[in-house]
Structure formats: C-alpha cells, structure tokens
XYZ file of N, CA and C in Angstrom:
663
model
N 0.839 -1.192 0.000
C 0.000 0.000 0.000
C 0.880 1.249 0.000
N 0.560 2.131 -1.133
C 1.706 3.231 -1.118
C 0.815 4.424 -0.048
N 2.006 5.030 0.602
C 2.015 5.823 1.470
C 1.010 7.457 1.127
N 0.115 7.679 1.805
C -0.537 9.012 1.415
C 0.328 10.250 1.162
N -0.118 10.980 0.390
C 1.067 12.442 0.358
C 1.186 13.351 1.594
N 2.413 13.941 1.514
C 2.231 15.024 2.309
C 1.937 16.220 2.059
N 0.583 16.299 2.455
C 0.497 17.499 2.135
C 0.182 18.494 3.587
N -0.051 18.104 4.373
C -0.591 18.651 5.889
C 0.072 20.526 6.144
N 1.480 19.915 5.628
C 2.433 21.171 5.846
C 2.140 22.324 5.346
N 2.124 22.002 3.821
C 1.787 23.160 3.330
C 0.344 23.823 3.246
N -0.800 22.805 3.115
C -2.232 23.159 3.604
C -2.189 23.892 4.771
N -1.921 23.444 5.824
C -1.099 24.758 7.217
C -0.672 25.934 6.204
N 0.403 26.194 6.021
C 1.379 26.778 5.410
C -0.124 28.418 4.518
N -0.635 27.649 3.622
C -1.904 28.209 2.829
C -2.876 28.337 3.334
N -3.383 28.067 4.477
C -4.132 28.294 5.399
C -3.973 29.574 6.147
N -3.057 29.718 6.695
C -1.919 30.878 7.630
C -1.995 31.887 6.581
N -1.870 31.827 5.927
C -1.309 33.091 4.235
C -2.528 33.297 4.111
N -4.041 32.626 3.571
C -4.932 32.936 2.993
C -5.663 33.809 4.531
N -5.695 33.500 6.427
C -6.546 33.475 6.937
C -5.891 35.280 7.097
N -4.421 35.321 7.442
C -3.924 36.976 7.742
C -3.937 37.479 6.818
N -3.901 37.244 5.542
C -3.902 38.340 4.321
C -5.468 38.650 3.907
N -6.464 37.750 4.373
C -7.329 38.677 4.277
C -8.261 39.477 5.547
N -7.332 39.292 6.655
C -7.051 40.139 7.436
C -7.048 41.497 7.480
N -5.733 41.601 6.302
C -5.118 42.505 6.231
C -5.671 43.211 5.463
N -6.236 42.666 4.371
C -7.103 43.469 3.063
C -8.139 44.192 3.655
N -9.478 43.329 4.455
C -10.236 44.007 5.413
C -10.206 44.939 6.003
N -9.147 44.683 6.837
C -8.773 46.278 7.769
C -8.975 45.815 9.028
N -9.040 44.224 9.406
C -9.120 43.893 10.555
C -7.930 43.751 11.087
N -6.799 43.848 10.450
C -5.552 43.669 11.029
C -5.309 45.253 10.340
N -5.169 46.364 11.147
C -4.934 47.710 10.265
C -3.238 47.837 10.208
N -3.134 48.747 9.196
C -1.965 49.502 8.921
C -1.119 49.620 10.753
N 0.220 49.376 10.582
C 1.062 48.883 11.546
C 0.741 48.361 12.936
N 0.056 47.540 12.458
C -0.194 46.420 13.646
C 1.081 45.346 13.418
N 1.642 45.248 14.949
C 2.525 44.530 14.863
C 2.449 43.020 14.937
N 2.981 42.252 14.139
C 2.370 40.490 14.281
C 3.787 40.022 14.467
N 2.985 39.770 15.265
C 4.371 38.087 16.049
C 3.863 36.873 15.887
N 4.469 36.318 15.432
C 3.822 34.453 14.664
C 3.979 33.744 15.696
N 4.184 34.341 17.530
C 3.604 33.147 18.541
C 2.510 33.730 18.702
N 1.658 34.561 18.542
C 0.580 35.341 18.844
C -0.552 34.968 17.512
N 0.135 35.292 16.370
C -0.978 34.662 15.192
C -0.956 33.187 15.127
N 0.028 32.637 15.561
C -0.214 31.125 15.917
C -1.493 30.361 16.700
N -1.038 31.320 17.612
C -2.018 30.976 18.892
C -3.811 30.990 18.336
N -3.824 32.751 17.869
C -4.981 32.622 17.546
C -5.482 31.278 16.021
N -4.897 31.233 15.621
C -4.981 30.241 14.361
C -5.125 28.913 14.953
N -4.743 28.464 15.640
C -4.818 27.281 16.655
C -3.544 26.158 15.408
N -2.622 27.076 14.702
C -1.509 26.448 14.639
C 0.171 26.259 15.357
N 0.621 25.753 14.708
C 2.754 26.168 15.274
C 3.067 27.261 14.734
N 4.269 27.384 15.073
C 4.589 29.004 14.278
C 5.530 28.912 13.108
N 5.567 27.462 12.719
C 6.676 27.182 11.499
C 5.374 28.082 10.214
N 4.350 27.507 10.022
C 3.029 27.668 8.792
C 3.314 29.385 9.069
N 2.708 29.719 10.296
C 2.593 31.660 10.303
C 4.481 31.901 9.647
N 5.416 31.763 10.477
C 6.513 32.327 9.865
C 6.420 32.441 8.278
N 6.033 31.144 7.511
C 5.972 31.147 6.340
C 4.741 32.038 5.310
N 3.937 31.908 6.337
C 3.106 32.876 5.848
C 3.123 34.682 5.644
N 3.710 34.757 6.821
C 4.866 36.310 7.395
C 5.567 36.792 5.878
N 6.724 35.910 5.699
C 7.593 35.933 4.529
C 6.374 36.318 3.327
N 5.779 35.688 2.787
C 5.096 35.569 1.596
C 4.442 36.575 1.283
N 3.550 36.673 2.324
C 2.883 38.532 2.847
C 3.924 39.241 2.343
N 5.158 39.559 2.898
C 5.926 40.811 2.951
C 6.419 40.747 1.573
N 6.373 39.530 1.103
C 6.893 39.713 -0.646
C 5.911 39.900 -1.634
N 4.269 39.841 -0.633
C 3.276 40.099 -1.475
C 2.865 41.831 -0.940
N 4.073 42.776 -0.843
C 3.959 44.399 -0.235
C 2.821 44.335 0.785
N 1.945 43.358 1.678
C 1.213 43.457 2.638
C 1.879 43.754 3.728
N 2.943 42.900 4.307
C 3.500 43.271 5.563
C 5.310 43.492 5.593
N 5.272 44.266 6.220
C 6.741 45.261 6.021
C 7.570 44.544 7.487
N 8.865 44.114 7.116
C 9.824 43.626 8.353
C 11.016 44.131 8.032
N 11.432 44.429 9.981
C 13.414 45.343 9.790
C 13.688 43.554 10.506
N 14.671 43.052 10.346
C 15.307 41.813 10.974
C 15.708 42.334 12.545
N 15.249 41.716 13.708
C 15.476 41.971 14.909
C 14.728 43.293 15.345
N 13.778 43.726 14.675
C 13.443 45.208 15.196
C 11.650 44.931 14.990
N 10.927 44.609 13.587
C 9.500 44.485 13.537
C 9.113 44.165 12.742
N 8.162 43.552 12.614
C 7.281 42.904 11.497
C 5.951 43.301 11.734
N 5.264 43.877 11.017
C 3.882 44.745 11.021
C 3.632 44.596 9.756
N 1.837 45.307 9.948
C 1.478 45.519 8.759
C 1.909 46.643 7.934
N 1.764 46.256 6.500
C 2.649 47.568 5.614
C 1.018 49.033 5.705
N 1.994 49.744 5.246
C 1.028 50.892 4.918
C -0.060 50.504 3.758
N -1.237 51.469 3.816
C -1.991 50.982 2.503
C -1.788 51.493 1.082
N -1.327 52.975 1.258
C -1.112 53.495 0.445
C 0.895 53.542 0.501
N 1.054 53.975 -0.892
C 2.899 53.698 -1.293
C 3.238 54.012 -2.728
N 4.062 53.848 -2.773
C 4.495 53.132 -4.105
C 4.758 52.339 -4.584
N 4.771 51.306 -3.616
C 4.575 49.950 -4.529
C 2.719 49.577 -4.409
N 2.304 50.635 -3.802
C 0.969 50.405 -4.442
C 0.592 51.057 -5.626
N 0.946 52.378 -5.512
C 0.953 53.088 -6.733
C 1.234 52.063 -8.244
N 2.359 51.610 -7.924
C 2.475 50.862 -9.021
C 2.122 49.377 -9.807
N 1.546 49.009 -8.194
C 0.568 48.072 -8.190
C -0.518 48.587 -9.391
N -1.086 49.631 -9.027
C -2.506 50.018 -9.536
C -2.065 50.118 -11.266
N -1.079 50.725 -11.435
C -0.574 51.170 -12.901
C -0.304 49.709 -13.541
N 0.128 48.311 -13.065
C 0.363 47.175 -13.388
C -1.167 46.536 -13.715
N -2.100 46.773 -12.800
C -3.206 46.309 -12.817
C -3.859 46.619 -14.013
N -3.894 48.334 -13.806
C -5.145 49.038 -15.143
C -4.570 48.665 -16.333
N -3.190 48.228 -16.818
C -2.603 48.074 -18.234
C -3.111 46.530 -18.224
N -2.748 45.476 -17.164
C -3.325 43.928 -17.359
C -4.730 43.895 -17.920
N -5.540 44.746 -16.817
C -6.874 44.570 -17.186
C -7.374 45.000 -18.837
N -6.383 46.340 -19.084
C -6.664 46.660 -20.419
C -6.383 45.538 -21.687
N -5.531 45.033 -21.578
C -4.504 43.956 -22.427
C -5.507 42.973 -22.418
N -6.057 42.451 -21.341
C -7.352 41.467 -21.062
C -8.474 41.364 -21.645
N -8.899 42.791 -21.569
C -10.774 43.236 -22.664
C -10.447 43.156 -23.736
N -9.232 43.526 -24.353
C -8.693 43.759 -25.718
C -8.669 42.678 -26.069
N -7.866 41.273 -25.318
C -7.433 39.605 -25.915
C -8.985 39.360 -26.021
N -9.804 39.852 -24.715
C -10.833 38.744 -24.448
C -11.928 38.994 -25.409
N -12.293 40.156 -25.935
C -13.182 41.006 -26.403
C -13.856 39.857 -27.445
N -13.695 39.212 -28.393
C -13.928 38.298 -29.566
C -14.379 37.673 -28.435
N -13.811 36.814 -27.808
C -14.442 35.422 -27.191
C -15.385 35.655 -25.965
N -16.103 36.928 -25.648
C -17.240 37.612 -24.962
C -18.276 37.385 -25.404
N -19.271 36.513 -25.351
C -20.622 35.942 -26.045
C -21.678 36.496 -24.879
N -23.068 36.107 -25.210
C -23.689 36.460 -24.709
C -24.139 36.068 -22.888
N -23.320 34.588 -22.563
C -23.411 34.218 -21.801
C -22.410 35.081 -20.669
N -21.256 35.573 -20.983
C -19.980 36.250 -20.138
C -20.394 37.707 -19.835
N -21.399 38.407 -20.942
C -22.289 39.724 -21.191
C -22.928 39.593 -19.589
N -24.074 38.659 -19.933
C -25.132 38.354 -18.917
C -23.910 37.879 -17.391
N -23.553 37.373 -17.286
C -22.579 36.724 -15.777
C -21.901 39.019 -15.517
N -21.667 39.554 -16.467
C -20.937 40.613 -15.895
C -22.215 41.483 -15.550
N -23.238 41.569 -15.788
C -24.294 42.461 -15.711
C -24.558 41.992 -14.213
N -25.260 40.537 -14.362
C -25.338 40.182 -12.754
C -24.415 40.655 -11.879
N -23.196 40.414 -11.624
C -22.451 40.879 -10.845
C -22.382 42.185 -10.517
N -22.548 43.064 -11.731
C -22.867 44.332 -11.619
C -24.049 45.032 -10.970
N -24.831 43.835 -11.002
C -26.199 44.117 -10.469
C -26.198 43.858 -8.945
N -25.304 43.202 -8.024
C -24.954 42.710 -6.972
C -23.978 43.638 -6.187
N -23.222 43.819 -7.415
C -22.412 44.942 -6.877
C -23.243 46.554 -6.079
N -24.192 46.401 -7.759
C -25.158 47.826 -7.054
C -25.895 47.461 -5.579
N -26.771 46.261 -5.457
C -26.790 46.210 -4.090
C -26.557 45.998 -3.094
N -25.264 45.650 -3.055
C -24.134 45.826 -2.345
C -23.700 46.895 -1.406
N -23.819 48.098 -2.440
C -23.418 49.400 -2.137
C -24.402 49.727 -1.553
N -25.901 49.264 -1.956
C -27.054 50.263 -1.517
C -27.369 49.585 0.271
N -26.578 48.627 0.092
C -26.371 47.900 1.486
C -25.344 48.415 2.572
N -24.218 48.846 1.590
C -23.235 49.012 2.809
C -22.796 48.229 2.882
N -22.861 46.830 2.048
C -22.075 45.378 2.814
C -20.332 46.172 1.889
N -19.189 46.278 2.435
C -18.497 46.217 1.586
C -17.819 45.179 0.984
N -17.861 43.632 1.782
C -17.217 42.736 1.262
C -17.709 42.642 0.258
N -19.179 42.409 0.224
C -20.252 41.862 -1.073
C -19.418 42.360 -2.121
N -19.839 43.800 -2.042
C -19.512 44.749 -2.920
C -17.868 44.838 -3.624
N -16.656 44.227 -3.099
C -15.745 44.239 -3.323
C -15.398 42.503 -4.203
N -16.367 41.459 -3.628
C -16.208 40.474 -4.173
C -17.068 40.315 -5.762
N -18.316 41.036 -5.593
C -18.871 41.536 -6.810
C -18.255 42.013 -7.507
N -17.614 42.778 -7.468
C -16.577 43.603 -8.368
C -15.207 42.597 -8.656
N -14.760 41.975 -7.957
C -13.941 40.561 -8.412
C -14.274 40.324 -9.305
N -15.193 39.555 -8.801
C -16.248 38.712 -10.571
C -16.505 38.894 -11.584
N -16.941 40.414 -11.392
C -17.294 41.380 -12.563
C -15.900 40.853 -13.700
N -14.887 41.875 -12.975
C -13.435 41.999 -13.782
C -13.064 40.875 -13.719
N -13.268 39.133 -13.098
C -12.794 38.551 -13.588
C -13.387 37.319 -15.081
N -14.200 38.133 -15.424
C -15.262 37.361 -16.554
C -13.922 37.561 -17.889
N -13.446 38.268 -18.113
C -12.803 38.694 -19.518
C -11.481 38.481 -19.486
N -11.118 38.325 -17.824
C -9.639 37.998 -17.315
C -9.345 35.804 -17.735
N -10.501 35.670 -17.288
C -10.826 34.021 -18.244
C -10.700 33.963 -19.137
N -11.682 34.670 -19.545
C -11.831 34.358 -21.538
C -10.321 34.804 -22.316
N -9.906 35.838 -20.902
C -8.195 36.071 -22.053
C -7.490 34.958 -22.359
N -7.560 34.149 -21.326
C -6.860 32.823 -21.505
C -5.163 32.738 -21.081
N -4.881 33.875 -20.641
C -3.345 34.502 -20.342
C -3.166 33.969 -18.997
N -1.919 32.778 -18.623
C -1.859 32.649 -17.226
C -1.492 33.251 -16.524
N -0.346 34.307 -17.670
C 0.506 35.163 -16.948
C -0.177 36.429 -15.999
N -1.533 36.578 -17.333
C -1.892 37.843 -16.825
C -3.065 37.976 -15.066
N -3.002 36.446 -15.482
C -3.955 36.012 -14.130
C -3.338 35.886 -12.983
N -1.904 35.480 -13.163
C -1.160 35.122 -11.771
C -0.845 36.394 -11.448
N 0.050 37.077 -12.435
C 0.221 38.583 -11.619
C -1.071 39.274 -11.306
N -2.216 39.717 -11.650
C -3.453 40.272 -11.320
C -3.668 39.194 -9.793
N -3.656 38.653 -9.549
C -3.522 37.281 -8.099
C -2.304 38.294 -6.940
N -1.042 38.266 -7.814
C -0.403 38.589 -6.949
C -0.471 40.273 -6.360
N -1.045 40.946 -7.293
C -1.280 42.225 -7.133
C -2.239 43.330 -6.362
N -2.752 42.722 -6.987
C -4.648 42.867 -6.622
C -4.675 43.378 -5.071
N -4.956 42.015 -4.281
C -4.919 42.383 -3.020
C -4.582 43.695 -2.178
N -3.075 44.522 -3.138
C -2.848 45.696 -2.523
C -3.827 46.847 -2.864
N -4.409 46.440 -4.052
C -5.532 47.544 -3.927
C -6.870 47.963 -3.564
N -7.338 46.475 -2.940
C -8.560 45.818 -2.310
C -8.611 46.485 -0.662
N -7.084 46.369 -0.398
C -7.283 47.183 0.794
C -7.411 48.877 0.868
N -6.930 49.298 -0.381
C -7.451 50.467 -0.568
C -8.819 50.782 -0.365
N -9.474 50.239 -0.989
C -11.105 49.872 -1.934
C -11.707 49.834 -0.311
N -11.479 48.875 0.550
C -12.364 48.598 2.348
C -11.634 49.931 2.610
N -10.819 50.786 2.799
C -10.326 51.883 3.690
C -10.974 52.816 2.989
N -11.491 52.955 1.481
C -12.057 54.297 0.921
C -12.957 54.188 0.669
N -14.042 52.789 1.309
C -15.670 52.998 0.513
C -16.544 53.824 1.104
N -17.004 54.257 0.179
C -17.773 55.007 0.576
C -19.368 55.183 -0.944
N -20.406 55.769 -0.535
C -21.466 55.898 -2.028
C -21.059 56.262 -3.129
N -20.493 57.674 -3.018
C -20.528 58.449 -4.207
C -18.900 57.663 -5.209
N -17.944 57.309 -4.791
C -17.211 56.546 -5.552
C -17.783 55.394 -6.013
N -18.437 54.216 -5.086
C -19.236 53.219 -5.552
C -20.394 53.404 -6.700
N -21.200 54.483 -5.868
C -22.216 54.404 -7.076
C -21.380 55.311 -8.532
N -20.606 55.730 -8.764
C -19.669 56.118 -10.027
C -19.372 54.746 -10.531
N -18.353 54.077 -9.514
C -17.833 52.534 -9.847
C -19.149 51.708 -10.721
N -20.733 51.945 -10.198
C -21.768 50.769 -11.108
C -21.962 51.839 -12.545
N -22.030 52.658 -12.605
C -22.292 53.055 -14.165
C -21.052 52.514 -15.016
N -19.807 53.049 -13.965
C -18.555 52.469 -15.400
C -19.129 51.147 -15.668
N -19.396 50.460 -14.629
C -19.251 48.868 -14.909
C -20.094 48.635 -15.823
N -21.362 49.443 -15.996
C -22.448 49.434 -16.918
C -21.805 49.764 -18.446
N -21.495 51.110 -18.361
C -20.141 51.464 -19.801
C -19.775 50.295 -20.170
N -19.157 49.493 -19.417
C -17.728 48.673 -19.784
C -18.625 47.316 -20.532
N -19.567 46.811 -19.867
C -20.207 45.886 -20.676
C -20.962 46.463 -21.766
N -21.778 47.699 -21.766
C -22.524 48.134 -23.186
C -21.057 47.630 -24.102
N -19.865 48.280 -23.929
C -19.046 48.614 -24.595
C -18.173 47.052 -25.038
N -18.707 46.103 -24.346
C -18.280 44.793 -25.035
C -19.346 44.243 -25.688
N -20.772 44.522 -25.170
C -22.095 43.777 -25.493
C -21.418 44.307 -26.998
N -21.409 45.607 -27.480
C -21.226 46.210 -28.800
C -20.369 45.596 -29.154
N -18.923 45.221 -28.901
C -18.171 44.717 -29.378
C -17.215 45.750 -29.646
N -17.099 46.877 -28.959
C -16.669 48.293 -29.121
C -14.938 47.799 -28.170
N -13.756 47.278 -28.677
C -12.889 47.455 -27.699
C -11.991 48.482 -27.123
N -12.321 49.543 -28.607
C -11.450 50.574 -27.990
C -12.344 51.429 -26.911
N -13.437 51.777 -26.408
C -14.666 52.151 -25.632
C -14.234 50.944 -24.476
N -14.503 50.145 -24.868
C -14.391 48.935 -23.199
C -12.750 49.034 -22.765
N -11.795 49.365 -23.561
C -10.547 49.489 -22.609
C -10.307 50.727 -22.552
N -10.720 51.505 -22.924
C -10.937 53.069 -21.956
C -11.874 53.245 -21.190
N -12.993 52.494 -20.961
C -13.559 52.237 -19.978
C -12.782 51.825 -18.460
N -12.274 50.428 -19.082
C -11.451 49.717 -17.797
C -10.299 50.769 -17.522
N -9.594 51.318 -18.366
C -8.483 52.504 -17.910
C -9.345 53.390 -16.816
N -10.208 53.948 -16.734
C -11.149 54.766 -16.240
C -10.967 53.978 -14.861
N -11.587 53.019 -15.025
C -11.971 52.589 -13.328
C -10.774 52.659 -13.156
N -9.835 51.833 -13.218
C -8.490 52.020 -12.339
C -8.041 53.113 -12.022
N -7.774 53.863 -13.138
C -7.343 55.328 -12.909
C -8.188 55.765 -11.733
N -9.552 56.150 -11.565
C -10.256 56.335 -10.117
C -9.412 55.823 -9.091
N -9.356 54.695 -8.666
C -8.772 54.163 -7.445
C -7.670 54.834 -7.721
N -6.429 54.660 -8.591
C -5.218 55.446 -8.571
C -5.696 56.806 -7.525
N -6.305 57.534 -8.315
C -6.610 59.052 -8.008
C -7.367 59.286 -6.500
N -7.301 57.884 -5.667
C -7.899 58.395 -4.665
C -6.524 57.375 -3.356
N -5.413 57.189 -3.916
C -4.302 56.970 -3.332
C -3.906 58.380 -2.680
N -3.992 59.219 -3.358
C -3.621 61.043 -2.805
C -3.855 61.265 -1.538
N -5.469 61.192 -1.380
C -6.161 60.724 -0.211
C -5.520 60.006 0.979
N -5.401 58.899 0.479
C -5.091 58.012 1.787
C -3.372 58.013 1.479
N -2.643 58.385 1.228
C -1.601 58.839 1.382
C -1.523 59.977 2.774
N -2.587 61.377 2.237
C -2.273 61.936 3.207
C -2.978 61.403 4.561
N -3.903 60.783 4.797
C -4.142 60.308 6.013
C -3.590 59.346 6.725
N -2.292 59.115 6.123
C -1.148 57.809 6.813
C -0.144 58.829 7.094
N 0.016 60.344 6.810
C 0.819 60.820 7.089
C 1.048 61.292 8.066
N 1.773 61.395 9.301
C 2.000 61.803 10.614
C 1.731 63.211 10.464
C-alpha cells in the first residue's frame, strides 16, 4: 500500500497566508499592527513554522513590512509599490478586454451584468465585502476568456494591494460612479466596441489610482 502524500504542511502553510492576508485586506488587522507568529499562531490554533511562512510571503506580497530583529507589522496601505501596483493592474486589465473582447458571447455579457447588479446592491447595502467580491467577478469574466496565465497570476499577486485600498475608501458616491462604469464597460463589449471597453477599464483604475492622494495623506504623521 503506497504511502498518502504530504500534504498537511503546506495546507497549514496556505491556510496561515490565505486566513492573515485577508485580514489585512479588510482592515481587521490595520496599517502597523505589529504580528508576532507566537501570537498569530495561537490565535490560528496552529505552530509558528506555517505563520513564519506565511509572514515571509505577505511581505513579498507588499502586505506586511519587516526590519530583521526590530518588527514585522502591517505595511502601509497606500505607497508606491501600491501606486504601481494600480498602474500594473489598469494596463493587465486593459490587455485582457482587448485579448478577451472576440471570445465575450452572450453568456460572459449576462454573468458581468449580474455581478454588476450585486455589486449595485451591495453598495445600496453598505455590505463592503459583497460589494468588493462583486466587483472581483465582474473583472474577472474577460480575465478568463483572455486565456493569459501570466496575466492572471500577476493580477492574483497584485490585486490584493488595492482591495485594501477599496475597504479603507468605501464610501457611495465613488461606488455608485464605480456601477455606471461597470455598466459602460459591458454596453461597450455587449457592442463589441474594444477601444470604448478598454478606456472604460483605464477609467476605473485610474479612479482608485486618483484616490491613493487621499489616503496617502491620512497615513501621514
């Protein structure tokens, strides 16, 4: 009888990473909160080998910032490697509507409207997770159909830094702006219009960019 795999370690390991990073996105773990992996251990009801590893991965995913012997906390929300996060994002997403645009049928039309439609009551709720995972979905209908792994893993690895933007700045009047683009952006594929749907998607990003200013200055001492 051959021996089962191991996998225990690293399921720990991805467990620890997936439970503090969206922590961190939330705002339940805020901007420089200090984490010690016998303390996130504890609460996790793991060892501290999985959190250490999880620690590392964070800080290479710009979530959490460490000096060796001095601190490990959460990173700021706003930066420049968010900044440039956002500028990496709005060109992926553009490159994306453009590949995906042909292979957008009527079924991927209808899945982005719903979401859009979830998204709106979302907002009219106040839920912001809803509303932030709606908007996932939305943008990730055309991020599929691109068929690009590349463009999916980096948008994976990226993303997240601007999600925590998105929970620290919601608020109506950006959201309800955010459901008309989203409305734009599908007329503008329903048509088959790509240069309209990726100046559309430039649009939304650019917004979030433009409200980094903001929360820049409110991290500032």
């Amino acid at each position: 009888m051959s021996p089962l795999p191991k996998v225990t370690r690293p399921l720990l390991r991805d467990e620890a990473y997936d439970r503090i990073r969206q922590a961190i996105i939330d705002g339940s773990l805020a901007p420089g909160t200090p984490l010690r992996d016998a303390d996130l251990a504890e609460e996790l009801g793991q060892s501290r080998a999985p959190v250490r590893q999880a620690l590392l991965r964070l800080a290479g995913d710009g979530l959490v910032e460490s000096k060796p012997q001095s601190y490990t906390r959460v990173a700021a929300i706003a930066g420049d490697e968010v900044r440039d996060a956002v500028q990496l994002v709005r060109a992926l997403h553009e490159f994306a509507i453009r590949q995906a645009l042909p292979r957008l049928g009527t079924e991927q039309v209808a899945a982005m409207r719903a979401a859009n439609e979830r998204f709106a009551a979302a907002v009219g709720s106040g839920d912001v997770a809803a509303a932030i995972a709606a908007d996932d979905e939305l943008h990730d209908v055309p991020v599929r159909a691109c068929g690009n792994r590349a463009v999916a893993a980096t948008l994976e690895r990226y993303t997240p830094l601007l999600r925590r933007l998105e929970y620290a700045r919601f608020s109506s009047l950006p959201a309800h702006r955010s459901i008309r683009r989203h409305t734009e952006l599908v007329d503008a594929i329903e048509a088959g219009d790509a240069e309209t749907a990726a100046a559309v998607t430039s649009t939304i990003w650019s917004d979030l960019e433009a409200s980094l200013e903001t929360a820049e200055t409110l991290e500032t001492p």
